[in-house]
One Martini backbone bead per residue (centre of mass of N, CA, C, O) as a GRO file, in nm:
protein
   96
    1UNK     BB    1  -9.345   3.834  -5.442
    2UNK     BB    2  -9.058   3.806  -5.407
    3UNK     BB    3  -8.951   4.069  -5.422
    4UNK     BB    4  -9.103   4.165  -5.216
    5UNK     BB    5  -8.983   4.041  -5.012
    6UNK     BB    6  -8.662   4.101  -5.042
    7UNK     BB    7  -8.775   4.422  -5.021
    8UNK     BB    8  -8.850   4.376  -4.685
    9UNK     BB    9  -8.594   4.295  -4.591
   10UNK     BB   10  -8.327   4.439  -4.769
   11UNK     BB   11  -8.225   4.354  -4.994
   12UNK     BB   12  -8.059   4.360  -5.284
   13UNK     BB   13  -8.053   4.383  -5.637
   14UNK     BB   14  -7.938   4.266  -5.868
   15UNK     BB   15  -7.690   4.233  -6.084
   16UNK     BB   16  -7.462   4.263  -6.318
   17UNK     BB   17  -7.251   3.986  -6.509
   18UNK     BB   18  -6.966   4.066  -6.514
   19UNK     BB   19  -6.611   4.087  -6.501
   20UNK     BB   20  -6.587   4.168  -6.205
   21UNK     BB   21  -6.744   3.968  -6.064
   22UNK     BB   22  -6.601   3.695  -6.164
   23UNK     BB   23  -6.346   3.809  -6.034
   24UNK     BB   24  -6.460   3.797  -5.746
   25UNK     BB   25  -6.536   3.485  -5.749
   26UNK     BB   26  -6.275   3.363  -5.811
   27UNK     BB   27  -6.125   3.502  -5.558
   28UNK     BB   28  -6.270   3.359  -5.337
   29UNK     BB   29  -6.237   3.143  -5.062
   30UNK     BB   30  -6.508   3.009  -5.040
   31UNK     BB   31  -6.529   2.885  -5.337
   32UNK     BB   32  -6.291   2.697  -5.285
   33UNK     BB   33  -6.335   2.560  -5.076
   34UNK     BB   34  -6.602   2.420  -5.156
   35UNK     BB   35  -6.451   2.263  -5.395
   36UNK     BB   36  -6.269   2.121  -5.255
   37UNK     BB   37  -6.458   1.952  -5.042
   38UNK     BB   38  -6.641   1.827  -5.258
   39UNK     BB   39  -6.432   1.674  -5.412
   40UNK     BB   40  -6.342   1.509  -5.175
   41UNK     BB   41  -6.623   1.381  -5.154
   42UNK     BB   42  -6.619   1.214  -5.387
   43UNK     BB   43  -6.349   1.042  -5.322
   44UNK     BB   44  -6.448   0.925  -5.080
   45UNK     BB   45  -6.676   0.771  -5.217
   46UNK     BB   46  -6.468   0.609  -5.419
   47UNK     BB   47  -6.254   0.493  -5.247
   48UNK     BB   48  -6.391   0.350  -5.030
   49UNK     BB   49  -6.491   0.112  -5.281
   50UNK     BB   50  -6.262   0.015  -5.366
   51UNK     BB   51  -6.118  -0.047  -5.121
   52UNK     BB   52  -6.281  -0.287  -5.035
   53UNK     BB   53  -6.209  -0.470  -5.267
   54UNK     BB   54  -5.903  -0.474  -5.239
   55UNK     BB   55  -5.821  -0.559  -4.972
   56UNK     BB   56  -5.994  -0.837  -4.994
   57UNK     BB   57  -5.823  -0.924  -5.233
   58UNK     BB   58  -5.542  -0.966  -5.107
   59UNK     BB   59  -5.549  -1.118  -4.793
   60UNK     BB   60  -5.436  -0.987  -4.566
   61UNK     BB   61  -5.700  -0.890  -4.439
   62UNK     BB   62  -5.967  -0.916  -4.199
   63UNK     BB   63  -6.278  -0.814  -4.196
   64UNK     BB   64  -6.218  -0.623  -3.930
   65UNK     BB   65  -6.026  -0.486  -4.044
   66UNK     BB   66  -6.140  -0.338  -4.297
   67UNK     BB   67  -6.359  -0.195  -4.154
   68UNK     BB   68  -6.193  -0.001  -4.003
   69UNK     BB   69  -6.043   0.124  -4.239
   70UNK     BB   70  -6.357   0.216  -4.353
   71UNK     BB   71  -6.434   0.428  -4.125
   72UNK     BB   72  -6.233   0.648  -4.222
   73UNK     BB   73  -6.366   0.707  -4.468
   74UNK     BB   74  -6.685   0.789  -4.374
   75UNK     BB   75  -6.557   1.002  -4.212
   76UNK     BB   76  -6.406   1.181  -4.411
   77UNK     BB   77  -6.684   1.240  -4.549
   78UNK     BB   78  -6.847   1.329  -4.342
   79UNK     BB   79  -6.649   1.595  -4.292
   80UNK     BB   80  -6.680   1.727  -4.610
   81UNK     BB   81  -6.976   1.748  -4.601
   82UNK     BB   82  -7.011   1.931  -4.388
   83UNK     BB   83  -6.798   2.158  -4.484
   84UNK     BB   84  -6.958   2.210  -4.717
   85UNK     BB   85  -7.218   2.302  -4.627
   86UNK     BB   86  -7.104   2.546  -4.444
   87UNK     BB   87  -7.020   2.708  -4.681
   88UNK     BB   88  -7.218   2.755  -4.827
   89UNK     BB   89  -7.420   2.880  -4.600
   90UNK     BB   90  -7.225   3.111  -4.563
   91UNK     BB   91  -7.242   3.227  -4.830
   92UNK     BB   92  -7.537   3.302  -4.864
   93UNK     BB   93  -7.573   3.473  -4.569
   94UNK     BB   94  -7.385   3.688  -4.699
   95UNK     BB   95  -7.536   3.782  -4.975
   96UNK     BB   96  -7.772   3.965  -4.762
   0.00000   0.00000   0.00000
């Protein structure tokens, strides 16, 4: 059904996957764009959990400054998290 289903649409058939296919995939700039906000987003989420206990115990700043410093963290997660869902859905739709 899937086949038929792809078929109908006008998909064309998988190829085969070659040395000259994986070198077009790891040279498009879509998989590295991908690559790099993903990768951002993992590190937004570890950072700015540790940033919050590092803070507290300085004792420099206040819970209200802290909290402020720590929402440019999770503006920050949820930019690249867009982004790489973005660049996905992108790169899929191209596929086709």
């Amino acid at each position: 059904m899937a086949i038929a289903r792809m078929e109908k649409v006008g998909r064309k058939p998988m190829k085969r996957l070659t040395c000259k296919v994986l070198g077009e995939i790891s040279t498009s700039w879509p998989v590295w764009l991908f690559c790099a906000t993903f990768i951002c987003h993992v590190l937004c989420i570890r950072i700015y959990s540790y940033m919050n206990l590092w803070l507290k115990a300085t004792q420099l700043y206040t819970t209200e400054e802290v909290n402020i410093i720590l929402t440019a963290g999770h503006g920050t997660q949820t930019f690249f998290t867009l982004t790489y869902a973005w660049v996905l859905d992108a790169m899929a739709c191209d596929g086709q």
